Amino acid sequence: MPALPVNSTTIAYDDFGQGDPLVLIHGIFVSRTTWYPQIDHFARSHRVITCDLRGHGESPASTEAYSVALFASDIISLLDTLGLERVVFCGHSFGGMVAQELALSYPDRVKALILVESSYGVSSTPWEAGLTTLTNTFFNQLVSPEDQVKLFASYFGLLSGNVGDYIEAQGKQHLQNAANFQNILQASLTFNSRWRLHQIACPTLLVLGQYFHVPWIHLHTYEMLWRIKPASLKYVPRAGHVLNWDNPAAFNQTMHHFLTGLPANIN
């Protein structure tokens, strides 16, 4: 397992292929293995970097409060160590939040952005923040973390049993450290970029699955399409939230078309 010291912790990563750098950022409570269906395809034309966010996969947990900004800072430090300046970031779900933060806080390091089934966050107003906290507390009282993992695995695995098995296995791994699990969850609940989206100025591709696994993600994506200039939206057929597994061929083609169409002058 390649790993590098980053921001007083260690980040596990993989480095494939040669060419323009493409950094793939996984979602919540999974790991860089999320991107296995994409590696062979994109390593033919790009240098592909995948990493485990702090407290995920093979990157160890730490005790300080997590935030999307901290995860973004970790990735920038990793790129510094690898000698990479400007890259294309692709983030899935929660990883898309991290990618947004990278574009907002480190615009000079971002060549282009791919946001896959992502969101600008759940708490854009104090009222929404309070409702989110209340709902999360109520849900946690009714359903144990173990059953939550099984519930989400079953739901997201409707189109592909492999997806459900993967999410359940990854979720169980992250549940082994309850404090870290809650730390990650809190980071996801406190992020919001809604009123900053207009500051993202790099070419941006928004990608959704055909099926509404997470309806509010689709609503957020439509708003991101309006607020981010320039941005475009593509749908992956026969796919839900985990579209890079549900229909990897179509997803890879969608990404490939965007990457090959990027202007040469943004290098």
GROMACS .gro file of C-alpha atoms in nm:
model
  267
    1MET     CA    1   0.000   0.000   0.000
    2PRO     CA    2   0.160   0.329  -0.107
    3ALA     CA    3   0.109   0.597   0.159
    4LEU     CA    4   0.251   0.942   0.227
    5PRO     CA    5   0.267   1.163   0.537
    6VAL     CA    6   0.014   1.444   0.495
    7ASN     CA    7  -0.098   1.711   0.744
    8SER     CA    8   0.017   1.514   1.051
    9THR     CA    9  -0.149   1.194   0.928
   10THR     CA   10  -0.092   0.938   0.654
   11ILE     CA   11  -0.289   0.914   0.331
   12ALA     CA   12  -0.308   0.587   0.138
   13TYR     CA   13  -0.317   0.628  -0.238
   14ASP     CA   14  -0.262   0.457  -0.573
   15ASP     CA   15  -0.096   0.601  -0.881
   16PHE     CA   16  -0.173   0.457  -1.225
   17GLY     CA   17  -0.077   0.542  -1.582
   18GLN     CA   18   0.078   0.848  -1.742
   19GLY     CA   19  -0.053   1.171  -1.890
   20ASP     CA   20  -0.264   1.457  -1.762
   21PRO     CA   21  -0.342   1.398  -1.393
   22LEU     CA   22  -0.691   1.288  -1.293
   23VAL     CA   23  -0.772   1.263  -0.921
   24LEU     CA   24  -1.069   1.047  -0.823
   25ILE     CA   25  -1.230   1.114  -0.482
   26HIS     CA   26  -1.453   0.847  -0.328
   27GLY     CA   27  -1.775   0.895  -0.131
   28ILE     CA   28  -1.854   0.862   0.238
   29PHE     CA   29  -1.775   0.541   0.431
   30VAL     CA   30  -1.611   0.371   0.134
   31SER     CA   31  -1.258   0.392  -0.006
   32ARG     CA   32  -1.049   0.441  -0.317
   33THR     CA   33  -1.153   0.091  -0.426
   34THR     CA   34  -1.477   0.258  -0.537
   35TRP     CA   35  -1.294   0.355  -0.855
   36TYR     CA   36  -1.173   0.010  -0.966
   37PRO     CA   37  -1.418   0.003  -1.261
   38GLN     CA   38  -1.256   0.324  -1.393
   39ILE     CA   39  -0.884   0.260  -1.344
   40ASP     CA   40  -0.801   0.051  -1.652
   41HIS     CA   41  -0.999   0.278  -1.884
   42PHE     CA   42  -0.851   0.611  -1.775
   43ALA     CA   43  -0.497   0.494  -1.700
   44ARG     CA   44  -0.454   0.447  -2.076
   45SER     CA   45  -0.467   0.824  -2.129
   46HIS     CA   46  -0.418   0.986  -1.786
   47ARG     CA   47  -0.215   0.966  -1.471
   48VAL     CA   48  -0.488   0.849  -1.234
   49ILE     CA   49  -0.456   0.917  -0.861
   50THR     CA   50  -0.695   0.760  -0.613
   51CYS     CA   51  -0.665   0.810  -0.238
   52ASP     CA   52  -0.844   0.717   0.081
   53LEU     CA   53  -0.973   1.023   0.261
   54ARG     CA   54  -0.863   1.063   0.622
   55GLY     CA   55  -1.034   0.802   0.838
   56HIS     CA   56  -1.145   0.599   0.536
   57GLY     CA   57  -1.010   0.275   0.394
   58GLU     CA   58  -0.640   0.241   0.466
   59SER     CA   59  -0.590   0.604   0.575
   60PRO     CA   60  -0.589   0.608   0.956
   61ALA     CA   61  -0.837   0.799   1.167
   62SER     CA   62  -0.731   1.105   1.362
   63THR     CA   63  -0.881   1.270   1.668
   64GLU     CA   64  -0.941   1.628   1.552
   65ALA     CA   65  -1.280   1.731   1.418
   66TYR     CA   66  -1.312   1.642   1.051
   67SER     CA   67  -1.440   1.882   0.790
   68VAL     CA   68  -1.466   1.888   0.414
   69ALA     CA   69  -1.203   2.165   0.421
   70LEU     CA   70  -0.965   1.933   0.609
   71PHE     CA   71  -1.016   1.653   0.357
   72ALA     CA   72  -0.948   1.901   0.075
   73SER     CA   73  -0.632   2.024   0.247
   74ASP     CA   74  -0.511   1.665   0.280
   75ILE     CA   75  -0.550   1.612  -0.094
   76ILE     CA   76  -0.363   1.932  -0.178
   77SER     CA   77  -0.078   1.824   0.050
   78LEU     CA   78  -0.073   1.485  -0.120
   79LEU     CA   79  -0.053   1.651  -0.462
   80ASP     CA   80   0.227   1.877  -0.337
   81THR     CA   81   0.426   1.571  -0.232
   82LEU     CA   82   0.361   1.403  -0.566
   83GLY     CA   83   0.468   1.719  -0.751
   84LEU     CA   84   0.132   1.774  -0.921
   85GLU     CA   85   0.015   2.132  -0.979
   86ARG     CA   86  -0.313   2.148  -1.171
   87VAL     CA   87  -0.537   1.846  -1.206
   88VAL     CA   88  -0.887   1.738  -1.297
   89PHE     CA   89  -1.083   1.636  -0.988
   90CYS     CA   90  -1.368   1.387  -1.005
   91GLY     CA   91  -1.571   1.331  -0.688
   92HIS     CA   92  -1.859   1.094  -0.625
   93SER     CA   93  -2.131   1.189  -0.374
   94PHE     CA   94  -1.950   1.313  -0.060
   95GLY     CA   95  -1.631   1.313  -0.267
   96GLY     CA   96  -1.800   1.570  -0.488
   97MET     CA   97  -1.833   1.797  -0.186
   98VAL     CA   98  -1.458   1.765  -0.132
   99ALA     CA   99  -1.403   1.841  -0.502
  100GLN     CA  100  -1.618   2.154  -0.472
  101GLU     CA  101  -1.413   2.271  -0.174
  102LEU     CA  102  -1.095   2.216  -0.375
  103ALA     CA  103  -1.229   2.431  -0.659
  104LEU     CA  104  -1.338   2.702  -0.415
  105SER     CA  105  -1.034   2.712  -0.187
  106TYR     CA  106  -0.760   2.614  -0.433
  107PRO     CA  107  -0.882   2.734  -0.775
  108ASP     CA  108  -0.529   2.754  -0.915
  109ARG     CA  109  -0.491   2.378  -0.861
  110VAL     CA  110  -0.810   2.278  -1.042
  111LYS     CA  111  -0.810   2.233  -1.417
  112ALA     CA  112  -1.164   2.099  -1.435
  113LEU     CA  113  -1.427   1.942  -1.213
  114ILE     CA  114  -1.649   1.635  -1.243
  115LEU     CA  115  -1.923   1.612  -0.980
  116VAL     CA  116  -2.092   1.273  -0.979
  117GLU     CA  117  -2.426   1.233  -0.796
  118SER     CA  118  -2.313   1.502  -0.555
  119SER     CA  119  -2.470   1.781  -0.350
  120TYR     CA  120  -2.386   2.127  -0.223
  121GLY     CA  121  -2.471   2.014   0.131
  122VAL     CA  122  -2.773   1.965   0.350
  123SER     CA  123  -2.766   2.277   0.568
  124SER     CA  124  -2.775   2.596   0.363
  125THR     CA  125  -2.984   2.784   0.621
  126PRO     CA  126  -3.007   2.771   1.003
  127TRP     CA  127  -3.354   2.618   0.966
  128GLU     CA  128  -3.223   2.340   0.742
  129ALA     CA  129  -2.929   2.281   0.977
  130GLY     CA  130  -3.165   2.237   1.270
  131LEU     CA  131  -3.395   2.008   1.075
  132THR     CA  132  -3.099   1.798   0.960
  133THR     CA  133  -2.973   1.758   1.316
  134LEU     CA  134  -3.320   1.667   1.443
  135THR     CA  135  -3.382   1.417   1.163
  136ASN     CA  136  -3.041   1.257   1.203
  137THR     CA  137  -3.086   1.224   1.580
  138PHE     CA  138  -3.434   1.072   1.540
  139PHE     CA  139  -3.313   0.830   1.270
  140ASN     CA  140  -3.017   0.720   1.483
  141GLN     CA  141  -3.250   0.648   1.774
  142LEU     CA  142  -3.475   0.432   1.559
  143VAL     CA  143  -3.215   0.250   1.350
  144SER     CA  144  -2.878   0.122   1.469
  145PRO     CA  145  -2.568   0.213   1.264
  146GLU     CA  146  -2.534  -0.153   1.163
  147ASP     CA  147  -2.890  -0.162   1.030
  148GLN     CA  148  -2.838   0.174   0.859
  149VAL     CA  149  -2.547   0.024   0.665
  150LYS     CA  150  -2.761  -0.275   0.563
  151LEU     CA  151  -3.048  -0.045   0.463
  152PHE     CA  152  -2.835   0.175   0.239
  153ALA     CA  153  -2.655  -0.127   0.093
  154SER     CA  154  -2.985  -0.291   0.000
  155TYR     CA  155  -3.123   0.030  -0.151
  156PHE     CA  156  -2.819   0.127  -0.355
  157GLY     CA  157  -2.768  -0.235  -0.458
  158LEU     CA  158  -3.108  -0.265  -0.627
  159LEU     CA  159  -2.955  -0.243  -0.975
  160SER     CA  160  -2.643  -0.445  -0.899
  161GLY     CA  161  -2.592  -0.692  -0.618
  162ASN     CA  162  -2.220  -0.623  -0.630
  163VAL     CA  163  -2.286  -0.262  -0.529
  164GLY     CA  164  -2.488  -0.367  -0.226
  165ASP     CA  165  -2.226  -0.619  -0.114
  166TYR     CA  166  -1.950  -0.361  -0.155
  167ILE     CA  167  -2.130  -0.087   0.039
  168GLU     CA  168  -2.218  -0.325   0.322
  169ALA     CA  169  -1.861  -0.453   0.353
  170GLN     CA  170  -1.715  -0.103   0.346
  171GLY     CA  171  -1.973   0.029   0.592
  172LYS     CA  172  -1.904  -0.251   0.839
  173GLN     CA  173  -1.532  -0.175   0.819
  174HIS     CA  174  -1.590   0.191   0.905
  175LEU     CA  175  -1.827   0.102   1.189
  176GLN     CA  176  -1.539  -0.066   1.372
  177ASN     CA  177  -1.434   0.280   1.492
  178ALA     CA  178  -1.755   0.443   1.616
  179ALA     CA  179  -1.594   0.778   1.701
  180ASN     CA  180  -1.437   0.802   1.356
  181PHE     CA  181  -1.769   0.705   1.195
  182GLN     CA  182  -1.948   0.991   1.372
  183ASN     CA  183  -1.663   1.232   1.294
  184ILE     CA  184  -1.697   1.160   0.923
  185LEU     CA  185  -2.075   1.187   0.937
  186GLN     CA  186  -2.057   1.524   1.112
  187ALA     CA  187  -1.824   1.657   0.842
  188SER     CA  188  -2.081   1.566   0.578
  189LEU     CA  189  -2.364   1.733   0.771
  190THR     CA  190  -2.184   2.064   0.829
  191PHE     CA  191  -2.066   2.130   0.472
  192ASN     CA  192  -2.252   2.369   0.246
  193SER     CA  193  -2.135   2.542  -0.071
  194ARG     CA  194  -2.469   2.665  -0.205
  195TRP     CA  195  -2.398   3.036  -0.179
  196ARG     CA  196  -2.039   2.994  -0.306
  197LEU     CA  197  -2.111   2.787  -0.614
  198HIS     CA  198  -2.099   3.092  -0.842
  199GLN     CA  199  -1.729   3.124  -0.752
  200ILE     CA  200  -1.645   2.799  -0.931
  201ALA     CA  201  -1.511   2.911  -1.268
  202CYS     CA  202  -1.347   2.598  -1.411
  203PRO     CA  203  -1.513   2.370  -1.668
  204THR     CA  204  -1.751   2.148  -1.472
  205LEU     CA  205  -1.934   1.830  -1.563
  206LEU     CA  206  -2.231   1.724  -1.351
  207VAL     CA  207  -2.325   1.357  -1.379
  208LEU     CA  208  -2.644   1.188  -1.258
  209GLY     CA  209  -2.776   0.836  -1.279
  210GLN     CA  210  -3.099   0.786  -1.470
  211TYR     CA  211  -3.280   0.666  -1.159
  212PHE     CA  212  -3.364   0.890  -0.863
  213HIS     CA  213  -3.197   0.693  -0.585
  214VAL     CA  214  -3.141   1.017  -0.392
  215PRO     CA  215  -3.395   1.272  -0.522
  216TRP     CA  216  -3.253   1.571  -0.335
  217ILE     CA  217  -2.916   1.510  -0.501
  218HIS     CA  218  -3.086   1.556  -0.837
  219LEU     CA  219  -3.249   1.879  -0.716
  220HIS     CA  220  -2.915   2.009  -0.589
  221THR     CA  221  -2.748   1.917  -0.917
  222TYR     CA  222  -3.002   2.119  -1.116
  223GLU     CA  223  -2.924   2.419  -0.896
  224MET     CA  224  -2.550   2.363  -0.938
  225LEU     CA  225  -2.602   2.361  -1.314
  226TRP     CA  226  -2.760   2.706  -1.282
  227ARG     CA  227  -2.504   2.851  -1.042
  228ILE     CA  228  -2.176   2.713  -1.186
  229LYS     CA  229  -2.061   2.867  -1.513
  230PRO     CA  230  -1.957   2.692  -1.727
  231ALA     CA  231  -2.124   2.364  -1.633
  232SER     CA  232  -2.295   2.086  -1.825
  233LEU     CA  233  -2.514   1.796  -1.713
  234LYS     CA  234  -2.512   1.438  -1.839
  235TYR     CA  235  -2.717   1.135  -1.739
  236VAL     CA  236  -2.589   0.779  -1.724
  237PRO     CA  237  -2.862   0.536  -1.838
  238ARG     CA  238  -2.964   0.230  -1.637
  239ALA     CA  239  -2.783   0.360  -1.330
  240GLY     CA  240  -2.861   0.494  -0.985
  241HIS     CA  241  -2.649   0.666  -0.722
  242VAL     CA  242  -2.348   0.435  -0.762
  243LEU     CA  243  -2.353   0.483  -1.137
  244ASN     CA  244  -1.984   0.406  -1.192
  245TRP     CA  245  -2.064   0.048  -1.082
  246ASP     CA  246  -2.422   0.022  -1.214
  247ASN     CA  247  -2.317   0.108  -1.570
  248PRO     CA  248  -1.938   0.154  -1.583
  249ALA     CA  249  -1.911   0.152  -1.962
  250ALA     CA  250  -2.156   0.441  -2.005
  251PHE     CA  251  -2.011   0.629  -1.710
  252ASN     CA  252  -1.655   0.594  -1.841
  253GLN     CA  253  -1.764   0.713  -2.185
  254THR     CA  254  -1.936   1.018  -2.034
  255MET     CA  255  -1.622   1.114  -1.843
  256HIS     CA  256  -1.398   1.039  -2.141
  257HIS     CA  257  -1.600   1.265  -2.370
  258PHE     CA  258  -1.572   1.553  -2.121
  259LEU     CA  259  -1.198   1.506  -2.065
  260THR     CA  260  -1.113   1.491  -2.434
  261GLY     CA  261  -1.320   1.804  -2.496
  262LEU     CA  262  -1.137   2.023  -2.247
  263PRO     CA  263  -0.972   2.328  -2.408
  264ALA     CA  264  -0.597   2.295  -2.452
  265ASN     CA  265  -0.538   2.642  -2.306
  266ILE     CA  266  -0.644   2.540  -1.954
  267ASN     CA  267  -0.328   2.332  -1.903
   0.00000   0.00000   0.00000
